[in-house]
Short mmCIF file of C-alpha atoms and ligand atoms in Angstrom, two decimals:
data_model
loop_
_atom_site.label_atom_id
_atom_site.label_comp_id
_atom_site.label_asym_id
_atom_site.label_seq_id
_atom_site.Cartn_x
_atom_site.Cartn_y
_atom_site.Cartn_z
CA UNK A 7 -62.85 -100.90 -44.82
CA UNK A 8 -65.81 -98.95 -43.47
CA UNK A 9 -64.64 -95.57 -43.30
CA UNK A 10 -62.54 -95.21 -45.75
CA UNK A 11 -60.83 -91.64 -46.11
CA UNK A 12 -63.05 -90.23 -43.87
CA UNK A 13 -61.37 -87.54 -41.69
CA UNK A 14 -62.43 -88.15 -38.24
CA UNK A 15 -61.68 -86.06 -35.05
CA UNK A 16 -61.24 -87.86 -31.91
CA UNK A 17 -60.95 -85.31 -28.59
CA UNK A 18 -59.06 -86.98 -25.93
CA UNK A 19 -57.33 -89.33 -28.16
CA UNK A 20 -54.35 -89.78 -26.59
CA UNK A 21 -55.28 -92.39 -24.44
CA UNK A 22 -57.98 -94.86 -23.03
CA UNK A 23 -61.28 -95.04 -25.39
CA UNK A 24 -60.52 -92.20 -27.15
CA UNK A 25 -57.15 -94.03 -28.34
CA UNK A 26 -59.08 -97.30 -28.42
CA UNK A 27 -61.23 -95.59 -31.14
CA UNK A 28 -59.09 -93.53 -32.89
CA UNK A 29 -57.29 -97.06 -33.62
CA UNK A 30 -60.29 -98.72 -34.76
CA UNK A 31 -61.34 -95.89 -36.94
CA UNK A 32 -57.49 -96.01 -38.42
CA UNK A 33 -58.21 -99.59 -39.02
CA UNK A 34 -61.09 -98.71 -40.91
CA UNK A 35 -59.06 -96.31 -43.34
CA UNK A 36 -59.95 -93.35 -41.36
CA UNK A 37 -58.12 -90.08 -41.47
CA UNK A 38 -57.85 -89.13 -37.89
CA UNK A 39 -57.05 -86.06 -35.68
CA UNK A 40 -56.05 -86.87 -32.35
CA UNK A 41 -57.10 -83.56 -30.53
CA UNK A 42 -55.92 -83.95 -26.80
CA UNK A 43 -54.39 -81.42 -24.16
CA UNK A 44 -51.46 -84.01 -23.96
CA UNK A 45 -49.98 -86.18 -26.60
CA UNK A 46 -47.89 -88.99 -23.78
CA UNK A 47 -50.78 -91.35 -22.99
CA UNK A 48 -52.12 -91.30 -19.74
CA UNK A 49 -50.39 -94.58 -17.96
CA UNK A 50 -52.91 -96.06 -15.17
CA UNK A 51 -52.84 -97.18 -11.94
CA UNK A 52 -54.90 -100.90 -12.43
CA UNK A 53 -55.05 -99.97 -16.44
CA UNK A 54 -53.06 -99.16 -19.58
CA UNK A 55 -50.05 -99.43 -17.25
CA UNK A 56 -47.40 -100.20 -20.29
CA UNK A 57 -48.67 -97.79 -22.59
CA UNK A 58 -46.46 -95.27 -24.08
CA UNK A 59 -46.50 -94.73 -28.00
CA UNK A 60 -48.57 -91.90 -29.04
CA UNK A 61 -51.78 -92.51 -30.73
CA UNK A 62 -50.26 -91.56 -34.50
CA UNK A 63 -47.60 -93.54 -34.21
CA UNK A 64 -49.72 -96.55 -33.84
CA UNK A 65 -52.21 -94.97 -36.30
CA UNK A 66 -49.52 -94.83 -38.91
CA UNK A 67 -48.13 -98.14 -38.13
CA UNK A 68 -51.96 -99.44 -39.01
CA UNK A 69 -51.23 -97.73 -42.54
CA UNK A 70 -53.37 -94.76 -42.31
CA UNK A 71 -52.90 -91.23 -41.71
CA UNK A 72 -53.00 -88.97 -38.70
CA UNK A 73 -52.44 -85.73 -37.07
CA UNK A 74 -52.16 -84.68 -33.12
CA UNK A 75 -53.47 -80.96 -32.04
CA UNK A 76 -52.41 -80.15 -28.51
CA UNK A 77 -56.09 -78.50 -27.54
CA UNK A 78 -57.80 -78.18 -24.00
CA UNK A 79 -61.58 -78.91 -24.85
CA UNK A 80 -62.03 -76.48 -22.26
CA UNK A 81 -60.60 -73.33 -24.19
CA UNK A 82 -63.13 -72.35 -26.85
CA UNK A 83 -60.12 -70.60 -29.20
CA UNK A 84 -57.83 -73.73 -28.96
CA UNK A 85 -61.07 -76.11 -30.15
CA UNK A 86 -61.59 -73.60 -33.10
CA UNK A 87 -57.95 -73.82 -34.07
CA UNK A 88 -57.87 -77.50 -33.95
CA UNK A 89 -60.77 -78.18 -35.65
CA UNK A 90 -59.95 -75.15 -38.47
CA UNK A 91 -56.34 -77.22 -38.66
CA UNK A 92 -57.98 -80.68 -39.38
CA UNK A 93 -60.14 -79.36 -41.93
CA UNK A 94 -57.09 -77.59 -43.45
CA UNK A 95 -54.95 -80.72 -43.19
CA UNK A 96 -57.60 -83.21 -44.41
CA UNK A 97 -59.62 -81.00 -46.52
CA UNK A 98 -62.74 -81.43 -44.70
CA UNK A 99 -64.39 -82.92 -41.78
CA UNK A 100 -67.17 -86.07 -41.68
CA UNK A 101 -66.47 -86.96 -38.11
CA UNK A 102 -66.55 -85.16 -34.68
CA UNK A 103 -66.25 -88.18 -31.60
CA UNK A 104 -66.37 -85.86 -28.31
CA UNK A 105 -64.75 -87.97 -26.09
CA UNK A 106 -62.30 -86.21 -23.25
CA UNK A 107 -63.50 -86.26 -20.21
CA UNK A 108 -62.26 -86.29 -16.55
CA UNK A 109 -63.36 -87.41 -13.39
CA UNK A 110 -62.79 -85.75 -10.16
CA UNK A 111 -64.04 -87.74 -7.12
CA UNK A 112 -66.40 -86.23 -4.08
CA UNK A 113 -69.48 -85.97 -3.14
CA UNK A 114 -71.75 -82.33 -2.94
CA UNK A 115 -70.14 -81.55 0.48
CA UNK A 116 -66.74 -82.66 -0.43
CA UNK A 117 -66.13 -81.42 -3.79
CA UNK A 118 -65.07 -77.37 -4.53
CA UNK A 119 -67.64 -75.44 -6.61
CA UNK A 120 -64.14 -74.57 -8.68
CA UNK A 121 -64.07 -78.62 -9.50
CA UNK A 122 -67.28 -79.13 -10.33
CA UNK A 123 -67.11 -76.09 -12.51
CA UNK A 124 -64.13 -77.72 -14.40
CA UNK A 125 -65.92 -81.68 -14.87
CA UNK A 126 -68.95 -79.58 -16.08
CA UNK A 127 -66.10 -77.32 -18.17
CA UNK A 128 -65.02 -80.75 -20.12
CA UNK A 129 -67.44 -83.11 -19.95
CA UNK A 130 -70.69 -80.87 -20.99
CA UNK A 131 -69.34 -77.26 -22.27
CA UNK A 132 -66.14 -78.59 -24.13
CA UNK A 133 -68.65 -81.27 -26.00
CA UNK A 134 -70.99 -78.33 -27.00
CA UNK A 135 -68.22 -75.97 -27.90
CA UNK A 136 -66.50 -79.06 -30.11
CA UNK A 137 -70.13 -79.58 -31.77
CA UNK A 138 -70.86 -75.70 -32.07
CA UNK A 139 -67.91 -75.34 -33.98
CA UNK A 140 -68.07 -78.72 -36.21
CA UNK A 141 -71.48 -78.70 -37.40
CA UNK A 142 -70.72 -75.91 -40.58
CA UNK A 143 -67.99 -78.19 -41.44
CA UNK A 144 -69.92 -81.60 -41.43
CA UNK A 145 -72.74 -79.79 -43.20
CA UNK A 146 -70.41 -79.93 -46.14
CA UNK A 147 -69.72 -83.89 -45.97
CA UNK A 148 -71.90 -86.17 -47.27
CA UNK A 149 -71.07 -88.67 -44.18
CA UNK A 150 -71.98 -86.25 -41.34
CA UNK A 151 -71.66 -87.97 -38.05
CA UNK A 152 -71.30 -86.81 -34.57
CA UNK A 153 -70.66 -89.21 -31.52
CA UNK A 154 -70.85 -88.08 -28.10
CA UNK A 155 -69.04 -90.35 -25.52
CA UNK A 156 -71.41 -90.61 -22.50
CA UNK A 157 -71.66 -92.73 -19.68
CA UNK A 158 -73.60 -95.44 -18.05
CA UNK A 159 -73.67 -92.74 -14.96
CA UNK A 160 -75.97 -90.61 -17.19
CA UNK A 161 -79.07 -92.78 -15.65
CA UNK A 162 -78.29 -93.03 -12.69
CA UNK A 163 -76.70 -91.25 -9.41
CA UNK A 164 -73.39 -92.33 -7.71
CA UNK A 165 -70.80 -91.11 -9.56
CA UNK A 166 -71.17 -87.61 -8.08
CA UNK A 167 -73.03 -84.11 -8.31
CA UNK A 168 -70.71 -82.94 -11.80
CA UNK A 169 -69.72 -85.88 -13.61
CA UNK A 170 -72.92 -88.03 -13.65
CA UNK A 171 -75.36 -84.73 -14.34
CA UNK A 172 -73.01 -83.18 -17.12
CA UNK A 173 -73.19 -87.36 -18.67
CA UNK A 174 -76.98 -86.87 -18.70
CA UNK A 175 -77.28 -83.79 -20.12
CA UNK A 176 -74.56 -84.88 -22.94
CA UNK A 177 -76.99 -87.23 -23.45
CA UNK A 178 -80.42 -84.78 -23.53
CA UNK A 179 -77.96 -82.79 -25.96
CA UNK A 180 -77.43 -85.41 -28.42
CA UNK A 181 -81.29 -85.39 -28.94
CA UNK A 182 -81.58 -81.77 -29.04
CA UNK A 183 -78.53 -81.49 -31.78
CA UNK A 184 -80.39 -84.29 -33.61
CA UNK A 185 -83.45 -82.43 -34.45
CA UNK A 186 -81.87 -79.44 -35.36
CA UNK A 187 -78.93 -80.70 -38.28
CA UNK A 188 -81.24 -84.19 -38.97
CA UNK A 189 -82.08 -82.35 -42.20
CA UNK A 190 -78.56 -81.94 -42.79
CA UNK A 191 -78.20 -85.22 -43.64
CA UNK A 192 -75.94 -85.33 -39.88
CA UNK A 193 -76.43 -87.97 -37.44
CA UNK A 194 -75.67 -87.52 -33.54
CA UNK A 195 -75.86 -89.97 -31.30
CA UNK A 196 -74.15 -91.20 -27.96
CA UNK A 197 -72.51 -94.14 -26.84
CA UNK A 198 -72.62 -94.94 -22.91
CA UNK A 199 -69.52 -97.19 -21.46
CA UNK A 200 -70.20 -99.03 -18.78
CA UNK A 201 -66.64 -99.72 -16.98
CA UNK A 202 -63.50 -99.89 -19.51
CA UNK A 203 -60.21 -100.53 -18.55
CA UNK A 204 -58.36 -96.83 -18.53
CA UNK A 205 -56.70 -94.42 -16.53
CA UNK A 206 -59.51 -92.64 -15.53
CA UNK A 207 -60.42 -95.63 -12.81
CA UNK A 208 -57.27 -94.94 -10.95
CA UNK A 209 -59.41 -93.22 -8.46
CA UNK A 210 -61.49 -96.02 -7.18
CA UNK A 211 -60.08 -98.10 -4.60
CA UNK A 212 -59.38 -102.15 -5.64
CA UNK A 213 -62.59 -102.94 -3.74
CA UNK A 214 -64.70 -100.28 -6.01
CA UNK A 215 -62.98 -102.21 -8.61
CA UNK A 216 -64.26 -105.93 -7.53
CA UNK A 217 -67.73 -104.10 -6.62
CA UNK A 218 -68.02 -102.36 -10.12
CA UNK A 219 -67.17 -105.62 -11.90
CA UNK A 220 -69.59 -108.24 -9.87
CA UNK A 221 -71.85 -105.27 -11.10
CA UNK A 222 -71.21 -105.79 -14.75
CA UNK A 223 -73.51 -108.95 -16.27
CA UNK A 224 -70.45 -110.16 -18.85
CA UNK A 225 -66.98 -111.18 -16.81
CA UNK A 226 -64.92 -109.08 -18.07
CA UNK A 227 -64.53 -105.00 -18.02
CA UNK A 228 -64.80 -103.04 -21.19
CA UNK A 229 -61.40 -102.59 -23.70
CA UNK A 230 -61.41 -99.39 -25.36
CA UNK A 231 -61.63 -101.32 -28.41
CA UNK A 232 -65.38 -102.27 -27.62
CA UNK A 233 -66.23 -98.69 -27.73
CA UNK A 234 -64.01 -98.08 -30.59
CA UNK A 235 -66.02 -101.16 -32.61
CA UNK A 236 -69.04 -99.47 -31.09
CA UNK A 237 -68.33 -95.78 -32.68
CA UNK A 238 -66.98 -97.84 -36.12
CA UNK A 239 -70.51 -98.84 -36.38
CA UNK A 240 -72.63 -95.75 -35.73
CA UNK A 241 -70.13 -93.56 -37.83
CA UNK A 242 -70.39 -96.14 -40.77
CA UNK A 243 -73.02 -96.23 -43.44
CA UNK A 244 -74.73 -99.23 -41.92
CA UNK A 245 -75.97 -96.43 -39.74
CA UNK A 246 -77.47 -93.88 -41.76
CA UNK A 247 -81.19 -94.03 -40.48
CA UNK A 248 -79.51 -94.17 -36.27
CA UNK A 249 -79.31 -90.61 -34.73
CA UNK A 250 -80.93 -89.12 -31.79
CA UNK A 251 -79.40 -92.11 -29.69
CA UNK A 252 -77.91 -93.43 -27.07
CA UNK A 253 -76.24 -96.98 -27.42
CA UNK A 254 -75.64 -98.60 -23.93
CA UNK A 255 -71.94 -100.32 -24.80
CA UNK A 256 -71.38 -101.56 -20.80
CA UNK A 257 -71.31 -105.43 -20.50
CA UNK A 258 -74.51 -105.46 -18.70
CA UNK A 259 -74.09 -102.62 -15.97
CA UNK A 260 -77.63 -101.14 -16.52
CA UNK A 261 -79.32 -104.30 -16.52
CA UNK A 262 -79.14 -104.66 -13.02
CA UNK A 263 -80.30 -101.11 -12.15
N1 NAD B 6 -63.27 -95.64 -18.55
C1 NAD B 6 -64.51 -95.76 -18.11
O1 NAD B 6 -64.82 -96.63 -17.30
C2 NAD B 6 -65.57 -94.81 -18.64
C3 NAD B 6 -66.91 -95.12 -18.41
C4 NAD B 6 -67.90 -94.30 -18.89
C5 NAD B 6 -67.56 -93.17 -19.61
N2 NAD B 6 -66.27 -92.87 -19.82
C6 NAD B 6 -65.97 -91.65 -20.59
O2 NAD B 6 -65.14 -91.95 -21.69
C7 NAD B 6 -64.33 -90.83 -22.01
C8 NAD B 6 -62.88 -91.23 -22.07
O3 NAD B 6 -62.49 -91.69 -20.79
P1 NAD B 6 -61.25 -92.62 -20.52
O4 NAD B 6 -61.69 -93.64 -19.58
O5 NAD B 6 -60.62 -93.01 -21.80
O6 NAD B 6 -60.32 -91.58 -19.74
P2 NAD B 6 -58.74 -91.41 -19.69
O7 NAD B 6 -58.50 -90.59 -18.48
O8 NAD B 6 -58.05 -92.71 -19.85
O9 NAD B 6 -58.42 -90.55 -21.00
C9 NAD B 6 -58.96 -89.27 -21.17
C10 NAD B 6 -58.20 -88.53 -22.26
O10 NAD B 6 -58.79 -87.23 -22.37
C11 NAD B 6 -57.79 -86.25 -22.31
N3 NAD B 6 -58.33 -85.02 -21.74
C12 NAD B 6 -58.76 -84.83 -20.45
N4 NAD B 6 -59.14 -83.55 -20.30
C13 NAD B 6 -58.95 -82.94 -21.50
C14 NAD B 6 -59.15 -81.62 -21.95
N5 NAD B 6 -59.58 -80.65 -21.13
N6 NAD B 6 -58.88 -81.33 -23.24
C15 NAD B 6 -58.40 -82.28 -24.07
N7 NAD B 6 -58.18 -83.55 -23.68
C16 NAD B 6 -58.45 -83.88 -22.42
C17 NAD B 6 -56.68 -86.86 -21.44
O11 NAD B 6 -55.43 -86.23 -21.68
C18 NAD B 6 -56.73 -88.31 -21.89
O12 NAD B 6 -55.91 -88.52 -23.01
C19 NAD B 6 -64.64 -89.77 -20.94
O13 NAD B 6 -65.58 -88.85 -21.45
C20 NAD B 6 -65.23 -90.58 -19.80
O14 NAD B 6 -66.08 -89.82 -19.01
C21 NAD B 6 -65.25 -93.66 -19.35
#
């Protein structure tokens, strides 16, 4: 096993990659917090259409141990609390995978300034806040890691004026963070999906869906578990020297841009 007791929070857990790595880190003798504003799994449209166990059950049916903290990533005082609970629960922290996220579609003229002010809320302020808060408590494991889920959409435009900019900064962050806990002994790094089979595609029409996946080099969309292998590796020790990245995991998306 390659993480063996290590107490691992996983924001957004619930469902889609988040679940898909909470699983794999549970397979890997993980302690893990599922910290998610809902606990049902999100059931897609195209995707993850017949999934409805919560993430700890299947967690403990794997044999290891969990815990679920109803948290909005968006509320600073709700992150604090669920991160103060893990370490409580666990005893410590070595973890932190920053992985909720939302999409809302739109272009510049189509999209409300209150929307983009909630995808930026998420998917660049609720990673900082997470990290923010974490960091005193990794500095105290000997395993610090932090993983930041990205996006392919961090190089590139397309996916709209909020989501794609607050991926790309997520991704300038996990640089910044680097440098500044590196001597801590912490690693930080980012993994970028390319398209993965989950709920959060339920807005793109069945043609974006052909389109996307002629796009992608391999034949096949991303699982969850292919991030969740992905984040396995850079939280385990094979991975010590790796920080200040960000790991393309996207069956060959970018290639062709
Ligand atoms: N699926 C893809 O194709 C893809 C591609 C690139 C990047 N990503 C990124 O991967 C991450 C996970 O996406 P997914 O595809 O699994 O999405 P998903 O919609 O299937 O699951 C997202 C999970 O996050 C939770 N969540 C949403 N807002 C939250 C909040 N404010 N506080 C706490 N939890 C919240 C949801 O309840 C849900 O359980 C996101 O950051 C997304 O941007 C996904």
């Amino acid at each position: 096993m390659l993480l063996k007791d290590r107490v691992c929070i996983v924001t957004g857990g619930s469902s889609g990659i988040g679940r898909g790595i909470a699983l794999e880190f549970a397979r890997e003798g993980a302690c893990v917090a599922v910290v998610d504003k809902q606990e049902t799994p999100l059931r897609g449209k195209y995707h993850e259409t017949d999934v409805t166990t919560p993430t700890v059950t299947e967690i403990e049916k794997l044999g290891a141990q969990g815990i679920f903290r109803q948290t909005d990533v968006a509320d600073v005082s709700q992150v604090a609390h669920a991160i103060q609970q893990t370490v409580d629960h666990f005893g410590g922290l070595d973890i932190l995978i920053n992985n909720a996220g939302i999409h809302i579609p739109g272009g510049a003229q189509e999209i409300s300034i209150a929307d983009w002010d909630k995808v930026v809320g998420v998917n660049l302020r609720g990673v900082f806040v997470a990290t923010k808060l974490a960091i005193p408590h990794l500095k105290q494991s000997n395993f610090g890691r932090i993983i930041q889920i990205a996006s392919v959409h961090a190089y590139g435009g397309g996916a709209g004026p909020a989501y794609a900019p607050a991926k790309a900064a997520v991704v300038n962050m996990v640089r910044d963070t680097a440098l500044e806990i590196g001597q801590d002994g912490i690693t930080v790094n980012a993994i970028c999906p390319g398209y993965i089979e989950t709920a959060i595609q339920d807005y793109l029409t069945p043609e974006q869906i052909e389109e996307a996946l002629e796009k992608t080099a391999l034949p096949r969309f991303g699982l969850p578990r292919d991030i969740g292998r992905a984040a396995v590796f850079l939280a385990s020790d094979d991975a010590e020297w790796i920080t200040g990245a960000s790991l393309l995991v996207d069956g060959g998306f970018a290639a062709g841009v």
